[in-house]
XYZ file of C-alpha atoms in Angstrom:
361
model
C 0.000 0.000 0.000
C 1.305 3.433 -0.908
C 2.251 5.613 2.035
C -0.262 8.341 1.211
C -3.214 6.049 0.391
C -4.719 5.963 3.861
C -4.121 9.633 4.523
C -6.034 10.855 1.459
C -9.572 10.297 2.966
C -8.400 11.953 6.157
C -7.205 15.010 4.242
C -10.565 15.212 2.417
C -12.455 14.982 5.702
C -10.328 17.742 7.226
C -10.854 19.872 4.150
C -14.628 19.465 4.423
C -14.519 20.347 8.103
C -12.537 23.508 7.372
C -14.756 24.582 4.432
C -17.903 24.910 6.490
C -19.174 27.894 4.498
C -19.596 25.676 1.422
C -21.575 23.111 3.377
C -24.238 25.432 4.737
C -27.833 24.416 3.978
C -29.416 26.269 1.084
C -32.090 27.876 3.261
C -29.440 29.293 5.603
C -27.404 30.554 2.647
C -30.470 32.310 1.254
C -31.168 33.884 4.616
C -27.615 35.268 4.783
C -27.860 36.684 1.262
C -31.201 38.324 2.019
C -29.472 40.725 4.452
C -26.968 41.926 1.835
C -27.428 44.611 -0.833
C -28.042 42.839 -4.113
C -24.689 43.921 -5.557
C -22.858 42.452 -2.567
C -24.939 39.268 -2.729
C -23.766 38.759 -6.313
C -20.134 39.037 -5.244
C -20.486 35.994 -2.978
C -20.357 33.840 -6.132
C -16.536 33.836 -5.846
C -16.574 32.135 -2.438
C -16.943 28.584 -3.721
C -18.682 26.425 -6.272
C -21.607 26.028 -3.860
C -22.086 29.804 -3.648
C -21.626 30.496 -7.354
C -25.309 30.734 -8.250
C -26.914 31.095 -4.839
C -27.600 34.771 -5.537
C -29.633 33.714 -8.594
C -32.200 32.044 -6.347
C -33.011 35.087 -4.207
C -36.792 35.655 -4.216
C -36.463 39.408 -3.530
C -34.725 41.597 -6.096
C -34.015 45.209 -5.063
C -31.630 47.239 -7.199
C -30.124 50.306 -5.563
C -28.713 53.493 -7.082
C -25.217 51.992 -7.305
C -26.317 49.659 -10.110
C -26.470 52.084 -13.019
C -26.653 49.769 -16.007
C -30.189 48.454 -16.757
C -28.626 45.531 -18.619
C -27.509 44.237 -15.216
C -31.188 43.728 -14.403
C -31.678 41.931 -17.735
C -28.759 39.645 -16.876
C -30.144 38.908 -13.412
C -33.622 38.085 -14.722
C -32.118 35.850 -17.422
C -30.035 33.837 -14.944
C -32.542 33.819 -12.106
C -33.515 30.326 -11.011
C -36.655 30.130 -8.903
C -39.677 32.255 -8.060
C -39.425 36.049 -7.797
C -41.649 37.336 -4.995
C -40.467 40.958 -4.824
C -39.076 43.372 -7.405
C -37.870 46.927 -6.782
C -35.881 48.609 -9.554
C -33.825 51.733 -8.977
C -35.552 55.050 -9.714
C -32.846 55.686 -12.319
C -34.285 52.938 -14.499
C -37.552 54.818 -14.908
C -35.707 56.986 -17.409
C -35.370 53.869 -19.590
C -39.031 53.296 -20.406
C -38.345 50.431 -22.789
C -36.373 48.522 -20.135
C -39.017 49.085 -17.447
C -41.760 47.863 -19.766
C -39.685 44.805 -20.624
C -39.140 43.856 -16.972
C -42.782 44.302 -16.038
C -43.859 42.210 -19.009
C -41.397 39.476 -17.990
C -42.449 39.501 -14.330
C -46.151 39.475 -15.199
C -45.603 35.861 -16.258
C -44.240 34.930 -12.821
C -45.954 34.656 -9.410
C -44.671 38.092 -8.355
C -46.111 39.206 -4.989
C -44.523 42.586 -4.291
C -43.936 45.244 -6.930
C -42.487 48.707 -6.278
C -42.335 51.131 -9.207
C -40.994 54.620 -8.547
C -40.699 56.985 -11.475
C -37.705 59.243 -11.870
C -38.426 62.856 -10.908
C -36.471 66.002 -11.635
C -37.788 69.517 -12.005
C -36.742 69.774 -15.652
C -36.793 66.158 -16.807
C -39.885 64.956 -14.980
C -42.263 62.862 -16.992
C -44.382 60.333 -15.139
C -43.687 56.753 -16.054
C -46.694 55.288 -17.879
C -47.427 51.933 -16.249
C -47.969 49.246 -18.927
C -51.169 47.197 -18.949
C -49.182 43.994 -18.343
C -48.787 45.000 -14.679
C -52.508 44.523 -14.126
C -52.266 40.861 -15.090
C -50.099 40.105 -12.031
C -52.805 38.342 -10.071
C -50.449 37.055 -7.349
C -49.664 40.585 -6.175
C -50.162 41.228 -2.468
C -48.209 44.530 -2.279
C -48.119 47.281 -4.922
C -46.408 50.688 -4.674
C -46.573 53.249 -7.476
C -45.110 56.760 -7.347
C -44.356 59.389 -9.990
C -46.349 57.276 -12.401
C -49.334 57.546 -14.687
C -51.750 54.638 -14.857
C -54.920 53.675 -16.621
C -56.778 50.421 -16.038
C -57.275 48.033 -18.958
C -60.949 47.604 -19.959
C -60.797 43.935 -18.953
C -59.376 44.603 -15.476
C -61.374 42.896 -12.715
C -59.154 43.712 -9.766
C -56.212 42.142 -7.943
C -57.676 39.156 -6.149
C -54.774 38.855 -3.655
C -53.763 42.498 -3.143
C -53.542 43.583 0.508
C -51.384 46.740 0.325
C -51.819 49.545 -2.216
C -49.628 52.668 -2.055
C -50.125 55.315 -4.763
C -48.346 58.656 -4.399
C -47.562 61.522 -6.777
C -49.393 59.750 -9.549
C -51.778 60.606 -12.331
C -54.845 58.383 -12.326
C -58.501 59.124 -13.161
C -60.759 59.244 -10.102
C -63.214 56.587 -11.288
C -60.406 54.203 -12.209
C -58.763 54.617 -8.810
C -62.081 53.899 -7.109
C -62.485 50.849 -9.349
C -58.992 49.643 -8.461
C -59.853 49.910 -4.757
C -63.284 48.315 -4.813
C -62.170 45.446 -7.066
C -59.320 44.542 -4.707
C -61.515 42.707 -2.231
C -58.745 41.700 0.210
C -57.254 45.211 0.484
C -56.114 45.971 4.054
C -53.737 48.953 3.708
C -54.297 51.961 1.442
C -52.151 55.068 0.934
C -53.232 57.768 -1.514
C -51.285 61.034 -1.437
C -50.429 63.868 -3.835
C -52.638 62.634 -6.642
C -53.199 65.059 -9.462
C -56.675 66.301 -10.420
C -58.570 64.230 -7.839
C -60.614 66.272 -5.370
C -63.054 63.635 -4.131
C -62.582 59.951 -3.507
C -64.949 57.163 -2.573
C -63.305 54.276 -0.739
C -65.225 51.013 -0.653
C -63.049 48.348 0.980
C -64.632 45.878 3.416
C -61.282 44.553 4.726
C -59.495 47.909 4.982
C -57.620 48.372 8.269
C -55.102 51.155 7.513
C -55.804 54.367 5.577
C -53.533 57.319 4.794
C -54.834 60.178 2.642
C -53.165 63.412 1.578
C -54.220 67.009 1.984
C -55.281 67.488 -1.642
C -58.654 65.788 -1.275
C -61.673 67.972 -0.672
C -63.759 65.013 0.410
C -63.175 61.342 1.195
C -66.225 59.105 1.498
C -65.828 55.851 3.377
C -68.194 53.040 2.436
C -68.213 49.561 3.909
C -65.059 50.124 6.000
C -66.137 48.669 9.332
C -62.717 47.061 9.914
C -60.799 50.346 9.690
C -58.645 50.815 12.811
C -55.825 53.179 11.722
C -56.248 56.530 9.926
C -53.519 59.027 8.996
C -54.703 62.475 7.870
C -53.403 65.947 7.171
C -54.579 68.640 9.606
C -55.220 71.035 6.683
C -58.671 69.557 6.277
C -61.526 71.807 7.425
C -63.665 70.735 10.351
C -66.635 69.620 8.276
C -64.593 66.988 6.458
C -63.029 65.787 9.708
C -66.475 65.498 11.227
C -67.847 63.373 8.375
C -64.806 61.106 8.238
C -64.455 60.514 11.965
C -68.167 59.863 12.377
C -67.860 57.067 9.783
C -65.022 55.279 11.613
C -66.485 53.995 14.901
C -63.882 51.202 15.099
C -60.914 53.595 14.889
C -58.097 52.671 17.285
C -55.112 54.655 15.938
C -55.151 58.194 14.547
C -52.190 60.097 13.101
C -52.414 63.818 12.335
C -49.925 66.019 10.501
C -49.803 69.744 11.334
C -47.897 70.981 8.321
C -49.445 74.346 7.549
C -48.586 77.736 9.000
C -52.105 79.071 8.524
C -54.595 78.403 11.272
C -57.427 76.357 9.823
C -59.241 75.801 13.060
C -61.147 78.512 14.859
C -62.876 78.425 18.216
C -66.284 78.040 16.587
C -65.150 75.027 14.570
C -63.572 73.504 17.653
C -66.982 73.620 19.312
C -68.354 71.572 16.400
C -65.715 68.962 17.145
C -67.195 68.280 20.565
C -69.765 66.037 18.903
C -67.076 63.549 17.870
C -67.153 60.160 19.520
C -64.093 57.919 19.256
C -64.864 55.299 21.897
C -62.186 52.827 20.736
C -59.319 55.211 19.942
C -56.253 54.018 21.859
C -53.318 55.750 20.167
C -52.978 59.339 18.899
C -49.870 60.629 17.108
C -49.391 64.284 16.175
C -46.522 65.392 13.900
C -45.431 68.889 12.936
C -46.782 70.321 16.198
C -45.844 73.991 16.799
C -47.696 74.805 20.011
C -50.188 77.141 18.377
C -53.374 77.746 20.348
C -55.635 76.236 17.682
C -53.494 73.068 17.637
C -53.783 72.742 21.410
C -57.537 73.236 21.193
C -57.770 70.569 18.522
C -55.835 68.041 20.621
C -57.934 68.897 23.661
C -61.173 68.032 21.910
C -59.669 64.818 20.578
C -58.852 63.883 24.169
C -62.399 64.694 25.245
C -63.731 62.481 22.447
C -61.449 59.526 23.249
C -62.096 58.028 26.690
C -60.129 54.846 25.869
C -56.966 56.693 24.777
C -53.806 55.032 26.111
C -50.966 56.627 24.117
C -50.356 60.234 23.029
C -47.276 60.990 20.905
C -46.417 64.589 19.905
C -43.543 65.464 17.567
C -42.658 69.123 17.906
C -41.676 70.912 14.676
C -38.955 73.442 15.523
C -38.602 74.709 11.954
C -41.936 76.517 12.239
C -41.613 80.134 13.243
C -43.517 79.888 16.466
C -42.900 80.780 20.060
C -41.302 77.783 21.756
C -43.047 78.551 25.038
C -46.130 76.344 24.851
C -48.912 76.976 27.312
C -50.377 73.622 28.320
C -53.721 74.304 29.922
C -55.693 71.803 31.920
C -59.078 70.821 30.517
C -61.436 71.830 33.290
C -63.664 69.236 34.933
C -66.846 70.989 33.847
C -65.935 70.787 30.185
C -65.151 67.110 30.603
C -68.411 66.458 32.332
C -70.383 68.251 29.612
C -68.798 65.968 27.029
C -69.327 62.787 29.067
C -65.582 62.440 29.310
C -64.691 59.242 31.174
C -61.618 58.981 33.368
C -58.639 58.810 31.058
C -56.673 55.586 30.576
C -53.635 57.443 29.237
C -50.471 55.491 30.021
C -47.908 56.888 27.566
C -47.238 60.593 26.902
C -44.313 61.095 24.520
C -43.244 64.616 23.424
C -40.242 64.785 21.067
C -38.302 67.901 20.055
C -39.908 70.290 22.568
C -37.462 72.682 24.225
C -39.349 75.392 26.160
C -37.727 78.751 26.803
C -36.642 79.218 30.378
C -37.187 82.608 31.938
């Protein structure tokens, strides 16, 4: 027997023990790659033969700004082996309309679940990306985000049967088609509609809706069949009448987020008195952003407190960039006012004020 014959299996065993990274299970390898930027995940192909094409099986494809060449995306889609559940191209690619259309057409033939399309926006070069009709054939979608885009539903569109999250911002879409998109997505749970052009009124009919965020541009938002709605995020610019209609139609509301983003005072004492008729018996969490300490803002929060006997958390983010006096006068709501509004003993447990630095005299 040759001297090295018996030692060869031992050397192979030691080599396998030392090369543990090549012997990791595929599911663990995929989990490691999922935490890396896609460009870095591709570089792991040099580690070993086992890792060479592991990146090509990633179900989530997100291309950042450091990947400039759209042909890289073509190469990835060509070599990809396995299902693609999520696709997020860089905003730079929206300049290449032909490439974007090609990718969407390719992915529409796969069981894609999450699609994020963000058009490229510059003051001089801005043209909204026109979403191709092939996107609306992706019936496995559960999450769809569109921004800086223009969309029009195909005549044969009957909704996304699996869609649960819809986020449309800075987009051009006809009002009736947006309402059709919402009502035909029967499983919709989360809806964000902000900065939409030429839409003043919107009717939202979504029986499974739980989260709603709407922008300041709407003159009226009508909620129909939204008995499961528990979280609403609104802009404070709305006049009292619209607040009154919306809040009266959300008896199950548990979380409310308000943005004070305007310098002008939209809320007078008379309108605050109208707000005393609000009833939010299940509201547990209130978050206020862009707070400046103005008297009308304090009045508004006071009446929300009066209307919310079950409130447990109040979060206020102070906006120092507003040209206001930093010395906020926090006045106690008197017992008589509480009694007149049937205000139950508060259950407030968390009071969080961020960015408030009062002037010391």
